[in-house]
Tab-separated table of C-alpha atoms in Angstrom:
chain	number	residue	atom	x	y	z
A	1400	UNK	CA	-100.365	-5.095	-25.068
A	1401	UNK	CA	-98.509	-5.391	-28.393
A	1402	UNK	CA	-100.685	-4.460	-31.327
A	1403	UNK	CA	-101.430	-7.055	-33.990
A	1404	UNK	CA	-100.181	-4.815	-36.819
A	1405	UNK	CA	-96.723	-4.661	-35.218
A	1406	UNK	CA	-96.736	-8.427	-34.929
A	1407	UNK	CA	-97.646	-8.725	-38.601
A	1408	UNK	CA	-94.775	-6.374	-39.498
A	1409	UNK	CA	-92.376	-8.733	-37.704
A	1410	UNK	CA	-93.816	-11.671	-39.597
A	1411	UNK	CA	-93.672	-9.908	-42.960
A	1412	UNK	CA	-90.050	-8.825	-42.455
A	1413	UNK	CA	-89.146	-12.484	-42.077
A	1414	UNK	CA	-91.216	-13.767	-45.002
A	1415	UNK	CA	-88.086	-15.306	-46.556
A	1416	UNK	CA	-88.404	-18.238	-44.138
A	1417	UNK	CA	-90.118	-21.327	-45.565
A	1418	UNK	CA	-93.468	-22.408	-44.204
A	1419	UNK	CA	-93.770	-25.468	-41.975
A	1420	UNK	CA	-97.452	-25.984	-41.200
A	1421	UNK	CA	-100.021	-27.874	-39.127
A	1422	UNK	CA	-100.079	-29.173	-35.580
A	1423	UNK	CA	-97.416	-26.725	-34.546
A	1424	UNK	CA	-96.991	-27.830	-30.954
A	1425	UNK	CA	-96.283	-31.417	-32.011
A	1426	UNK	CA	-93.788	-30.342	-34.648
A	1427	UNK	CA	-92.261	-27.901	-32.193
A	1428	UNK	CA	-91.665	-30.734	-29.742
A	1429	UNK	CA	-90.047	-32.913	-32.411
A	1430	UNK	CA	-87.867	-29.971	-33.454
A	1431	UNK	CA	-86.573	-29.334	-29.957
A	1432	UNK	CA	-85.273	-32.882	-29.687
A	1433	UNK	CA	-82.712	-32.108	-32.406
A	1434	UNK	CA	-80.827	-29.802	-30.070
A	1435	UNK	CA	-79.919	-32.831	-27.960
A	1436	UNK	CA	-77.774	-34.130	-30.821
A	1437	UNK	CA	-75.475	-31.193	-31.445
A	1438	UNK	CA	-72.355	-33.335	-31.360
A	1439	UNK	CA	-73.519	-36.466	-33.149
A	1440	UNK	CA	-71.805	-35.636	-36.450
A	1441	UNK	CA	-68.640	-37.552	-37.295
A	1442	UNK	CA	-65.358	-35.896	-38.209
A	1443	UNK	CA	-64.847	-35.498	-41.975
A	1444	UNK	CA	-61.974	-36.902	-43.969
A	1445	UNK	CA	-60.424	-33.444	-44.382
A	1446	UNK	CA	-59.983	-32.983	-40.649
A	1447	UNK	CA	-56.760	-31.088	-39.932
A	1448	UNK	CA	-55.030	-32.818	-37.020
A	1449	UNK	CA	-52.413	-31.521	-34.613
A	1450	UNK	CA	-49.988	-34.167	-35.885
A	1451	UNK	CA	-50.325	-32.868	-39.441
A	1452	UNK	CA	-49.705	-29.352	-38.178
A	1453	UNK	CA	-46.560	-30.381	-36.287
A	1454	UNK	CA	-45.186	-32.323	-39.257
A	1455	UNK	CA	-45.733	-29.341	-41.529
A	1456	UNK	CA	-44.026	-26.994	-39.078
A	1457	UNK	CA	-40.953	-29.206	-38.630
A	1458	UNK	CA	-40.563	-29.552	-42.393
A	1459	UNK	CA	-41.374	-26.030	-43.570
A	1460	UNK	CA	-41.377	-23.408	-40.827
A	1461	UNK	CA	-38.371	-21.030	-41.032
A	1462	UNK	CA	-37.749	-21.311	-37.292
A	1463	UNK	CA	-37.563	-25.087	-37.695
A	1464	UNK	CA	-35.178	-24.683	-40.612
A	1465	UNK	CA	-33.076	-22.279	-38.553
A	1466	UNK	CA	-32.913	-24.915	-35.841
A	1467	UNK	CA	-31.668	-27.433	-38.399
A	1468	UNK	CA	-28.814	-25.061	-39.222
A	1469	UNK	CA	-27.515	-25.572	-35.694
A	1470	UNK	CA	-26.437	-29.086	-36.689
A	1471	UNK	CA	-24.336	-27.675	-39.504
A	1472	UNK	CA	-22.933	-25.010	-37.189
A	1473	UNK	CA	-21.824	-27.663	-34.687
A	1474	UNK	CA	-20.173	-29.707	-37.453
A	1475	UNK	CA	-18.200	-26.719	-38.702
A	1476	UNK	CA	-17.084	-25.826	-35.178
A	1477	UNK	CA	-15.660	-29.322	-34.768
A	1478	UNK	CA	-13.826	-28.976	-38.086
A	1479	UNK	CA	-12.275	-25.717	-36.884
A	1480	UNK	CA	-11.100	-27.388	-33.663
A	1481	UNK	CA	-9.694	-30.406	-35.522
A	1482	UNK	CA	-7.726	-28.056	-37.733
A	1483	UNK	CA	-5.376	-27.586	-34.788
A	1484	UNK	CA	-4.110	-31.120	-35.465
A	1485	UNK	CA	-3.667	-30.647	-39.204
A	1486	UNK	CA	-0.124	-30.998	-40.613
A	1487	UNK	CA	1.647	-27.815	-41.622
A	1488	UNK	CA	3.969	-27.588	-44.617
A	1489	UNK	CA	6.348	-24.645	-44.982
A	1490	UNK	CA	9.158	-23.595	-47.308
A	1491	UNK	CA	11.544	-20.653	-47.042
A	1492	UNK	CA	14.064	-19.547	-49.652
A	1493	UNK	CA	16.597	-16.698	-49.220
A	1494	UNK	CA	19.170	-15.634	-51.800
A	1495	UNK	CA	21.603	-12.704	-51.824
A	1496	UNK	CA	23.593	-11.711	-54.945
A	1497	UNK	CA	25.738	-8.543	-54.957
A	1498	UNK	CA	28.667	-7.335	-57.160
A	1499	UNK	CA	28.854	-10.611	-58.993
A	1500	UNK	CA	29.190	-12.398	-55.727
A	1501	UNK	CA	26.822	-14.973	-54.380
A	1502	UNK	CA	26.622	-14.107	-50.732
A	1503	UNK	CA	24.294	-16.960	-49.729
A	1504	UNK	CA	21.511	-19.183	-50.931
A	1505	UNK	CA	19.390	-20.863	-48.235
A	1506	UNK	CA	16.415	-23.156	-48.792
A	1507	UNK	CA	14.493	-24.608	-45.853
A	1508	UNK	CA	11.571	-27.078	-46.117
A	1509	UNK	CA	9.604	-28.473	-43.202
A	1510	UNK	CA	6.532	-30.575	-42.359
A	1511	UNK	CA	5.099	-30.278	-38.840
A	1512	UNK	CA	2.516	-32.753	-37.496
A	1513	UNK	CA	0.869	-32.098	-34.077
A	1514	UNK	CA	-0.465	-35.140	-32.222
A	1515	UNK	CA	-3.155	-35.646	-29.576
A	1516	UNK	CA	-0.721	-36.184	-26.694
A	1517	UNK	CA	1.127	-32.914	-27.137
A	1518	UNK	CA	3.984	-34.376	-29.196
A	1519	UNK	CA	4.944	-32.689	-32.417
A	1520	UNK	CA	6.665	-34.615	-35.193
A	1521	UNK	CA	8.873	-32.558	-37.488
A	1522	UNK	CA	10.593	-33.535	-40.728
A	1523	UNK	CA	12.511	-31.330	-43.137
A	1524	UNK	CA	15.277	-30.822	-45.657
A	1525	UNK	CA	17.635	-27.796	-45.804
A	1526	UNK	CA	20.132	-26.618	-48.428
A	1527	UNK	CA	22.611	-23.764	-47.997
A	1528	UNK	CA	25.708	-22.444	-49.828
A	1529	UNK	CA	27.471	-19.165	-50.613
A	1530	UNK	CA	30.746	-17.240	-50.098
A	1531	UNK	CA	29.524	-15.297	-47.089
A	1532	UNK	CA	27.241	-17.902	-45.529
A	1533	UNK	CA	26.838	-17.585	-41.777
A	1534	UNK	CA	28.760	-20.393	-40.111
A	1535	UNK	CA	25.633	-21.458	-38.253
A	1536	UNK	CA	23.923	-22.097	-41.578
A	1537	UNK	CA	26.779	-24.077	-43.094
A	1538	UNK	CA	25.568	-27.408	-44.426
A	1539	UNK	CA	27.015	-30.223	-46.560
A	1540	UNK	CA	26.741	-29.739	-50.283
A	1541	UNK	CA	24.069	-32.448	-50.518
A	1542	UNK	CA	21.986	-30.715	-47.873
A	1543	UNK	CA	20.714	-32.014	-44.559
A	1544	UNK	CA	17.529	-33.878	-43.807
A	1545	UNK	CA	16.135	-34.192	-40.334
A	1546	UNK	CA	13.418	-35.981	-38.375
A	1547	UNK	CA	12.558	-34.853	-34.872
A	1548	UNK	CA	10.207	-34.725	-31.937
A	1549	UNK	CA	9.284	-31.967	-29.503
A	1550	UNK	CA	7.293	-32.438	-26.315
A	1551	UNK	CA	5.965	-30.414	-23.401
A	1552	UNK	CA	6.950	-32.163	-20.188
A	1553	UNK	CA	5.132	-29.852	-17.722
A	1554	UNK	CA	2.560	-27.373	-19.020
A	1555	UNK	CA	0.802	-28.926	-22.013
A	1556	UNK	CA	1.557	-32.551	-21.140
A	1557	UNK	CA	-1.892	-33.420	-19.726
A	1558	UNK	CA	-3.957	-30.903	-21.678
A	1559	UNK	CA	-3.250	-28.111	-24.111
A	1560	UNK	CA	-5.127	-25.526	-26.195
A	1561	UNK	CA	-5.634	-27.875	-29.142
A	1562	UNK	CA	-7.161	-30.672	-27.075
A	1563	UNK	CA	-9.219	-28.204	-25.059
A	1564	UNK	CA	-10.717	-26.591	-28.160
A	1565	UNK	CA	-11.632	-29.964	-29.672
A	1566	UNK	CA	-13.293	-31.156	-26.468
A	1567	UNK	CA	-15.254	-27.911	-26.225
A	1568	UNK	CA	-16.327	-28.265	-29.852
A	1569	UNK	CA	-17.566	-31.807	-29.237
A	1570	UNK	CA	-19.499	-30.610	-26.203
A	1571	UNK	CA	-20.885	-27.867	-28.428
A	1572	UNK	CA	-22.318	-30.471	-30.805
A	1573	UNK	CA	-24.493	-31.858	-28.021
A	1574	UNK	CA	-25.262	-28.395	-26.653
A	1575	UNK	CA	-26.498	-27.155	-30.036
A	1576	UNK	CA	-28.540	-30.338	-30.505
A	1577	UNK	CA	-30.250	-29.567	-27.193
A	1578	UNK	CA	-30.757	-25.959	-28.257
A	1579	UNK	CA	-32.436	-27.249	-31.415
A	1580	UNK	CA	-34.790	-29.366	-29.295
A	1581	UNK	CA	-35.726	-26.338	-27.203
A	1582	UNK	CA	-36.459	-24.206	-30.264
A	1583	UNK	CA	-38.690	-26.876	-31.797
A	1584	UNK	CA	-40.311	-27.637	-28.428
A	1585	UNK	CA	-41.325	-23.979	-27.941
A	1586	UNK	CA	-42.400	-23.585	-31.574
A	1587	UNK	CA	-44.677	-26.618	-31.475
A	1588	UNK	CA	-46.137	-25.555	-28.134
A	1589	UNK	CA	-47.059	-22.096	-29.395
A	1590	UNK	CA	-48.491	-23.515	-32.607
A	1591	UNK	CA	-50.418	-26.142	-30.635
A	1592	UNK	CA	-52.089	-23.485	-28.497
A	1593	UNK	CA	-53.121	-21.597	-31.640
A	1594	UNK	CA	-54.394	-24.871	-33.119
A	1595	UNK	CA	-56.673	-25.656	-30.172
A	1596	UNK	CA	-57.999	-22.087	-30.172
A	1597	UNK	CA	-58.936	-22.679	-33.811
A	1598	UNK	CA	-60.524	-26.056	-33.012
A	1599	UNK	CA	-62.596	-24.535	-30.207
A	1600	UNK	CA	-63.701	-21.620	-32.376
A	1601	UNK	CA	-64.912	-24.007	-35.085
A	1602	UNK	CA	-66.745	-26.226	-32.602
A	1603	UNK	CA	-68.360	-23.182	-31.034
A	1604	UNK	CA	-69.386	-21.909	-34.471
A	1605	UNK	CA	-71.013	-25.245	-35.301
A	1606	UNK	CA	-72.922	-25.139	-32.014
A	1607	UNK	CA	-74.266	-21.653	-32.615
A	1608	UNK	CA	-75.074	-22.488	-36.234
A	1609	UNK	CA	-77.226	-25.425	-35.201
A	1610	UNK	CA	-78.838	-23.296	-32.492
A	1611	UNK	CA	-79.659	-20.640	-35.105
A	1612	UNK	CA	-81.073	-23.244	-37.488
A	1613	UNK	CA	-83.289	-24.522	-34.692
A	1614	UNK	CA	-84.445	-21.024	-33.767
A	1615	UNK	CA	-85.277	-20.225	-37.394
A	1616	UNK	CA	-87.261	-23.421	-37.858
A	1617	UNK	CA	-89.112	-22.784	-34.626
A	1618	UNK	CA	-89.965	-19.272	-35.785
A	1619	UNK	CA	-91.334	-20.641	-39.066
A	1620	UNK	CA	-93.651	-22.990	-37.213
A	1621	UNK	CA	-94.897	-20.278	-34.842
A	1622	UNK	CA	-95.297	-17.719	-37.613
A	1623	UNK	CA	-97.394	-20.056	-39.734
A	1624	UNK	CA	-99.518	-21.129	-36.802
A	1625	UNK	CA	-100.050	-17.516	-35.803
A	1626	UNK	CA	-101.431	-16.895	-39.296
A	1627	UNK	CA	-103.678	-19.936	-38.861
A	1628	UNK	CA	-104.860	-18.603	-35.519
A	1629	UNK	CA	-103.267	-21.459	-33.592
A	1630	UNK	CA	-100.579	-19.431	-31.748
A	1631	UNK	CA	-100.447	-16.180	-29.812
A	1632	UNK	CA	-98.957	-13.163	-31.530
A	1633	UNK	CA	-96.550	-12.501	-28.702
A	1634	UNK	CA	-94.946	-15.887	-29.382
A	1635	UNK	CA	-93.789	-14.702	-32.820
A	1636	UNK	CA	-91.853	-11.853	-31.207
A	1637	UNK	CA	-90.294	-14.200	-28.694
A	1638	UNK	CA	-89.302	-16.533	-31.499
A	1639	UNK	CA	-87.794	-13.839	-33.733
A	1640	UNK	CA	-85.881	-12.342	-30.798
A	1641	UNK	CA	-84.385	-15.769	-30.212
A	1642	UNK	CA	-83.386	-15.906	-33.919
A	1643	UNK	CA	-81.754	-12.470	-33.706
A	1644	UNK	CA	-79.893	-13.444	-30.527
A	1645	UNK	CA	-78.572	-16.547	-32.243
A	1646	UNK	CA	-77.541	-14.515	-35.292
A	1647	UNK	CA	-75.444	-12.198	-33.118
A	1648	UNK	CA	-73.836	-15.167	-31.375
A	1649	UNK	CA	-73.118	-16.788	-34.737
A	1650	UNK	CA	-71.536	-13.612	-36.131
A	1651	UNK	CA	-69.274	-13.317	-33.095
A	1652	UNK	CA	-68.339	-16.999	-33.349
A	1653	UNK	CA	-67.580	-16.654	-37.074
A	1654	UNK	CA	-65.299	-13.710	-36.314
A	1655	UNK	CA	-63.486	-15.805	-33.684
A	1656	UNK	CA	-62.956	-18.546	-36.276
A	1657	UNK	CA	-61.447	-16.080	-38.744
A	1658	UNK	CA	-59.110	-14.591	-36.143
A	1659	UNK	CA	-58.081	-18.033	-34.890
A	1660	UNK	CA	-57.334	-19.132	-38.470
A	1661	UNK	CA	-55.164	-16.049	-38.993
A	1662	UNK	CA	-53.204	-16.776	-35.809
A	1663	UNK	CA	-52.785	-20.417	-36.811
A	1664	UNK	CA	-51.589	-19.452	-40.294
A	1665	UNK	CA	-48.561	-17.786	-38.664
A	1666	UNK	CA	-47.144	-21.307	-38.346
A	1667	UNK	CA	-48.010	-22.533	-41.849
A	1668	UNK	CA	-45.196	-22.218	-44.391
A	1669	UNK	CA	-44.302	-23.889	-47.654
A	1670	UNK	CA	-41.228	-23.420	-49.835
A	1671	UNK	CA	-40.103	-20.502	-47.694
A	1672	UNK	CA	-43.406	-18.627	-48.031
A	1673	UNK	CA	-46.229	-18.170	-45.507
A	1674	UNK	CA	-49.451	-19.974	-46.367
A	1675	UNK	CA	-53.041	-19.268	-45.331
A	1676	UNK	CA	-55.004	-22.030	-43.660
A	1677	UNK	CA	-56.666	-24.264	-46.229
A	1678	UNK	CA	-60.396	-23.463	-46.288
A	1679	UNK	CA	-61.150	-27.122	-46.936
A	1680	UNK	CA	-59.657	-28.120	-43.592
A	1681	UNK	CA	-62.164	-28.912	-40.866
A	1682	UNK	CA	-61.538	-29.006	-37.148
A	1683	UNK	CA	-61.970	-32.245	-35.186
A	1684	UNK	CA	-65.030	-32.583	-32.969
A	1685	UNK	CA	-63.872	-31.930	-29.416
A	1686	UNK	CA	-66.390	-34.291	-27.858
A	1687	UNK	CA	-65.211	-37.141	-30.077
A	1688	UNK	CA	-61.554	-36.885	-29.096
A	1689	UNK	CA	-59.988	-39.361	-26.694
A	1690	UNK	CA	-57.336	-37.534	-24.653
A	1691	UNK	CA	-53.961	-39.238	-24.392
A	1692	UNK	CA	-52.943	-40.076	-20.831
A	1693	UNK	CA	-50.407	-37.358	-19.880
A	1694	UNK	CA	-46.843	-38.007	-18.797
A	1695	UNK	CA	-46.644	-36.745	-15.225
A	1696	UNK	CA	-43.136	-38.035	-14.464
A	1697	UNK	CA	-40.450	-35.365	-14.374
A	1698	UNK	CA	-37.968	-35.704	-17.228
A	1699	UNK	CA	-34.420	-35.695	-15.760
A	1700	UNK	CA	-33.024	-35.395	-19.290
A	1701	UNK	CA	-34.951	-32.205	-19.989
A	1702	UNK	CA	-33.257	-30.160	-22.742
A	1703	UNK	CA	-33.233	-27.102	-20.471
A	1704	UNK	CA	-31.296	-29.065	-17.853
A	1705	UNK	CA	-28.986	-30.581	-20.450
A	1706	UNK	CA	-28.248	-27.118	-21.781
A	1707	UNK	CA	-27.029	-25.985	-18.358
A	1708	UNK	CA	-25.183	-29.270	-17.781
A	1709	UNK	CA	-23.255	-28.870	-21.031
A	1710	UNK	CA	-22.374	-25.346	-19.965
A	1711	UNK	CA	-21.044	-26.745	-16.694
A	1712	UNK	CA	-19.086	-29.452	-18.522
A	1713	UNK	CA	-17.473	-26.819	-20.746
A	1714	UNK	CA	-16.422	-24.846	-17.684
A	1715	UNK	CA	-14.894	-27.975	-16.187
A	1716	UNK	CA	-12.857	-28.578	-19.341
A	1717	UNK	CA	-11.714	-24.962	-19.275
A	1718	UNK	CA	-10.771	-25.366	-15.605
A	1719	UNK	CA	-8.352	-28.167	-16.497
A	1720	UNK	CA	-6.702	-25.894	-19.037
A	1721	UNK	CA	-6.488	-23.033	-16.561
A	1722	UNK	CA	-4.934	-25.312	-13.946
A	1723	UNK	CA	-2.445	-26.500	-16.528
A	1724	UNK	CA	-1.296	-22.912	-17.018
A	1725	UNK	CA	-0.177	-22.780	-13.391
A	1726	UNK	CA	2.669	-25.151	-14.316
A	1727	UNK	CA	6.032	-23.956	-15.684
A	1728	UNK	CA	6.785	-24.532	-19.361
A	1729	UNK	CA	9.388	-27.167	-20.147
A	1730	UNK	CA	9.810	-28.151	-23.763
A	1731	UNK	CA	12.404	-30.566	-25.129
A	1732	UNK	CA	13.377	-31.009	-28.773
A	1733	UNK	CA	15.444	-33.648	-30.535
A	1734	UNK	CA	16.173	-33.886	-34.268
A	1735	UNK	CA	18.088	-36.599	-36.083
A	1736	UNK	CA	20.263	-35.142	-38.862
A	1737	UNK	CA	21.498	-36.853	-41.991
A	1738	UNK	CA	23.034	-36.073	-45.364
A	1739	UNK	CA	20.275	-35.575	-47.868
A	1740	UNK	CA	17.535	-37.987	-46.806
A	1741	UNK	CA	19.713	-40.704	-45.243
A	1742	UNK	CA	18.762	-39.872	-41.676
A	1743	UNK	CA	18.901	-43.267	-39.993
A	1744	UNK	CA	22.318	-44.572	-41.166
A	1745	UNK	CA	23.708	-41.218	-42.301
A	1746	UNK	CA	25.738	-42.804	-45.090
A	1747	UNK	CA	27.481	-45.298	-42.802
A	1748	UNK	CA	27.214	-49.066	-42.916
A	1749	UNK	CA	27.973	-49.889	-39.301
A	1750	UNK	CA	24.476	-49.387	-37.857
A	1751	UNK	CA	22.057	-46.699	-36.879
A	1752	UNK	CA	23.497	-43.323	-35.976
A	1753	UNK	CA	21.553	-41.534	-33.208
A	1754	UNK	CA	24.037	-39.870	-30.897
A	1755	UNK	CA	26.481	-38.609	-33.543
A	1756	UNK	CA	24.438	-36.274	-35.763
A	1757	UNK	CA	21.609	-34.541	-34.020
A	1758	UNK	CA	20.224	-31.227	-32.894
A	1759	UNK	CA	18.639	-31.007	-29.416
A	1760	UNK	CA	17.401	-28.334	-27.079
A	1761	UNK	CA	15.513	-27.575	-23.894
A	1762	UNK	CA	13.294	-24.548	-23.282
A	1763	UNK	CA	12.128	-23.525	-19.799
A	1764	UNK	CA	9.827	-20.671	-18.796
A	1765	UNK	CA	8.092	-19.805	-15.522
A	1766	UNK	CA	6.028	-16.949	-14.100
A	1767	UNK	CA	6.764	-16.908	-10.343
A	1768	UNK	CA	3.639	-14.892	-9.455
A	1769	UNK	CA	0.961	-16.269	-11.835
A	1770	UNK	CA	-1.422	-13.482	-10.883
A	1771	UNK	CA	-3.464	-13.616	-14.096
A	1772	UNK	CA	-3.559	-17.423	-14.203
A	1773	UNK	CA	-4.777	-17.723	-10.618
A	1774	UNK	CA	-7.411	-15.040	-11.155
A	1775	UNK	CA	-8.689	-16.775	-14.305
A	1776	UNK	CA	-8.924	-20.062	-12.428
A	1777	UNK	CA	-10.847	-18.426	-9.597
A	1778	UNK	CA	-13.246	-16.779	-12.066
A	1779	UNK	CA	-13.854	-20.182	-13.606
A	1780	UNK	CA	-14.733	-21.615	-10.185
A	1781	UNK	CA	-17.165	-18.749	-9.606
A	1782	UNK	CA	-18.835	-19.442	-12.960
A	1783	UNK	CA	-19.156	-23.113	-12.065
A	1784	UNK	CA	-20.803	-22.241	-8.751
A	1785	UNK	CA	-23.202	-19.917	-10.565
A	1786	UNK	CA	-23.984	-22.619	-13.121
A	1787	UNK	CA	-24.648	-25.195	-10.399
A	1788	UNK	CA	-27.060	-22.772	-8.762
A	1789	UNK	CA	-28.668	-22.126	-12.126
A	1790	UNK	CA	-29.060	-25.885	-12.651
A	1791	UNK	CA	-30.708	-26.374	-9.255
A	1792	UNK	CA	-33.023	-23.425	-9.810
A	1793	UNK	CA	-33.916	-24.583	-13.325
A	1794	UNK	CA	-34.713	-28.086	-12.087
A	1795	UNK	CA	-36.937	-26.683	-9.325
A	1796	UNK	CA	-38.755	-24.338	-11.731
A	1797	UNK	CA	-39.429	-27.133	-14.212
A	1798	UNK	CA	-40.652	-29.461	-11.477
A	1799	UNK	CA	-42.975	-26.771	-10.109
A	1800	UNK	CA	-44.323	-26.028	-13.585
A	1801	UNK	CA	-44.972	-29.716	-14.129
A	1802	UNK	CA	-46.758	-29.982	-10.777
A	1803	UNK	CA	-48.874	-26.937	-11.629
A	1804	UNK	CA	-49.939	-28.435	-14.963
A	1805	UNK	CA	-50.707	-31.749	-13.237
A	1806	UNK	CA	-52.957	-29.827	-10.833
A	1807	UNK	CA	-54.584	-28.070	-13.790
A	1808	UNK	CA	-55.178	-31.408	-15.494
A	1809	UNK	CA	-56.767	-32.985	-12.411
A	1810	UNK	CA	-58.938	-29.905	-11.928
A	1811	UNK	CA	-60.041	-29.796	-15.576
A	1812	UNK	CA	-61.081	-33.447	-15.380
A	1813	UNK	CA	-63.419	-32.613	-12.508
A	1814	UNK	CA	-64.791	-29.570	-14.307
A	1815	UNK	CA	-65.397	-31.550	-17.491
A	1816	UNK	CA	-67.231	-34.272	-15.576
A	1817	UNK	CA	-69.427	-31.703	-13.803
A	1818	UNK	CA	-70.123	-29.770	-17.002
A	1819	UNK	CA	-71.060	-32.933	-18.912
A	1820	UNK	CA	-73.528	-33.663	-16.120
A	1821	UNK	CA	-74.844	-30.092	-16.386
A	1822	UNK	CA	-75.380	-30.529	-20.135
A	1823	UNK	CA	-77.323	-33.740	-19.523
A	1824	UNK	CA	-79.395	-32.032	-16.825
A	1825	UNK	CA	-80.152	-29.052	-19.052
A	1826	UNK	CA	-81.167	-31.434	-21.823
A	1827	UNK	CA	-83.588	-33.159	-19.459
A	1828	UNK	CA	-84.846	-29.807	-18.179
A	1829	UNK	CA	-85.429	-28.563	-21.718
A	1830	UNK	CA	-87.188	-31.786	-22.708
A	1831	UNK	CA	-89.487	-31.486	-19.710
A	1832	UNK	CA	-90.221	-27.842	-20.490
A	1833	UNK	CA	-91.037	-28.759	-24.084
A	1834	UNK	CA	-93.464	-31.444	-22.869
A	1835	UNK	CA	-95.166	-28.889	-20.622
A	1836	UNK	CA	-95.297	-26.399	-23.495
A	1837	UNK	CA	-96.885	-28.991	-25.790
A	1838	UNK	CA	-99.783	-29.392	-23.367
A	1839	UNK	CA	-100.101	-25.651	-22.796
A	1840	UNK	CA	-98.569	-25.558	-19.302
A	1841	UNK	CA	-95.445	-23.559	-20.178
A	1842	UNK	CA	-94.420	-20.431	-22.018
A	1843	UNK	CA	-92.154	-20.032	-25.044
A	1844	UNK	CA	-89.979	-17.597	-23.082
A	1845	UNK	CA	-89.233	-20.297	-20.540
A	1846	UNK	CA	-88.490	-22.782	-23.317
A	1847	UNK	CA	-86.084	-20.288	-24.899
A	1848	UNK	CA	-84.430	-19.737	-21.531
A	1849	UNK	CA	-83.928	-23.461	-21.023
A	1850	UNK	CA	-82.502	-23.772	-24.529
A	1851	UNK	CA	-80.108	-20.862	-23.920
A	1852	UNK	CA	-78.906	-22.486	-20.713
A	1853	UNK	CA	-78.243	-25.706	-22.607
A	1854	UNK	CA	-76.337	-23.984	-25.402
A	1855	UNK	CA	-74.263	-21.996	-22.885
A	1856	UNK	CA	-73.423	-25.193	-21.017
A	1857	UNK	CA	-72.385	-26.890	-24.257
A	1858	UNK	CA	-70.121	-23.983	-25.205
A	1859	UNK	CA	-68.611	-24.041	-21.725
A	1860	UNK	CA	-67.967	-27.769	-22.137
A	1861	UNK	CA	-66.217	-27.109	-25.460
A	1862	UNK	CA	-64.002	-24.509	-23.797
A	1863	UNK	CA	-63.048	-26.992	-21.105
A	1864	UNK	CA	-62.306	-29.721	-23.645
A	1865	UNK	CA	-60.085	-27.338	-25.631
A	1866	UNK	CA	-58.365	-26.253	-22.424
A	1867	UNK	CA	-57.805	-29.913	-21.564
A	1868	UNK	CA	-55.972	-30.404	-24.873
A	1869	UNK	CA	-53.825	-27.345	-24.153
A	1870	UNK	CA	-52.916	-28.725	-20.733
A	1871	UNK	CA	-51.969	-32.069	-22.287
A	1872	UNK	CA	-49.809	-30.119	-24.724
A	1873	UNK	CA	-48.270	-28.141	-21.862
A	1874	UNK	CA	-47.414	-31.332	-19.975
A	1875	UNK	CA	-45.358	-32.479	-22.947
A	1876	UNK	CA	-43.842	-29.027	-23.459
A	1877	UNK	CA	-42.780	-28.534	-19.836
A	1878	UNK	CA	-40.997	-31.901	-20.006
A	1879	UNK	CA	-39.316	-30.942	-23.295
A	1880	UNK	CA	-40.941	-33.815	-25.188
A	1881	UNK	CA	-42.798	-32.080	-28.032
A	1882	UNK	CA	-40.015	-32.729	-30.545
């Protein structure tokens, strides 16, 4: 038997609780009904939604900003490749003066313009004079202007380095855009998981807080009625033990909220600086959310697949260039010459002069073995085979991940339905136990046990609802659709 003085010590230690008096069993029964309405409160206006989190991350998070730099990187790479088609202007002046003699004075000026089809247009103007001028450099006094073309008739006719680099740069624009999608997709997924951990922690805290409030009010009723001689002393100990149990649960839940907020704040940035989670933000009520129907169709345009496909496309472009290098080099040049800048008529009035004043040439080069070129082509084929295998494996992995998350979603729906039924059953069981207690046919320990079972079931339901949101998030992430 527990002595009455020990019971009074328990009561006196908790004298800070306000008194709720008279007809304690009736008031106790009314009080217990409140636990059935744990989730009846509406979400407040300051509710922090997942959409708001994602918008903040895309605008302010440094990883998101780094992803945006990929667009600029792709643009600059294209500029570098296009530079291969920029015109080139050159000038060269040589003069030799020795012992009061002017040996030579040579001035060459040229503009070179590459074109897409491998043709190069050249225009220039040369001047040369002097006593000891090399006969090859002898020119009319007025100088010579020229306009010419050069073309590759074998290697470089279909494709060349300039065109290859530009095509690779354009492929790189799309590849970096896909890479940006993947970075944002992963970032939002990780932040979303932290967000739903925070939402669950807050919902759990609210549940334990209401359970503690109920336990404290119940203890007040029992304590007062014990003093009035209407309740057994042992009931006060049972009631205060329930209060202490709820206090421990509440402390643990509050610690989980703090840790979840810290983890969530990893994704909150503003003006380049990390920001703590706003204390005024409240989490949405999990039982009030309406889950969005998940997308269970495999995304054939998944960024992961596109990334590998662009890699394969780049290898195919490089293959064309490597095949081109198996051909011999044959380059022809033809320049029209004219006095000063009169290139077409060349100072004559009887028509256009083409075959009289010109400079032409042919250049041929061939490697009869082509050992390096053939090896490079074979290596390219090996890389393409590896990339095709990588693409098939990546597609299979993504499909399997999607199927696994679909299974998880179907399973969580069943668990949620069962757990909701359990909560309803525990509510009914607790209500029945309270009715029995009110007529003296039950014990407070049993009532506390029924209440604990109900609270545990409600917390389990919250965990399942938070897990459901994570699975919905994962279904979007695995399909590359979070951005």
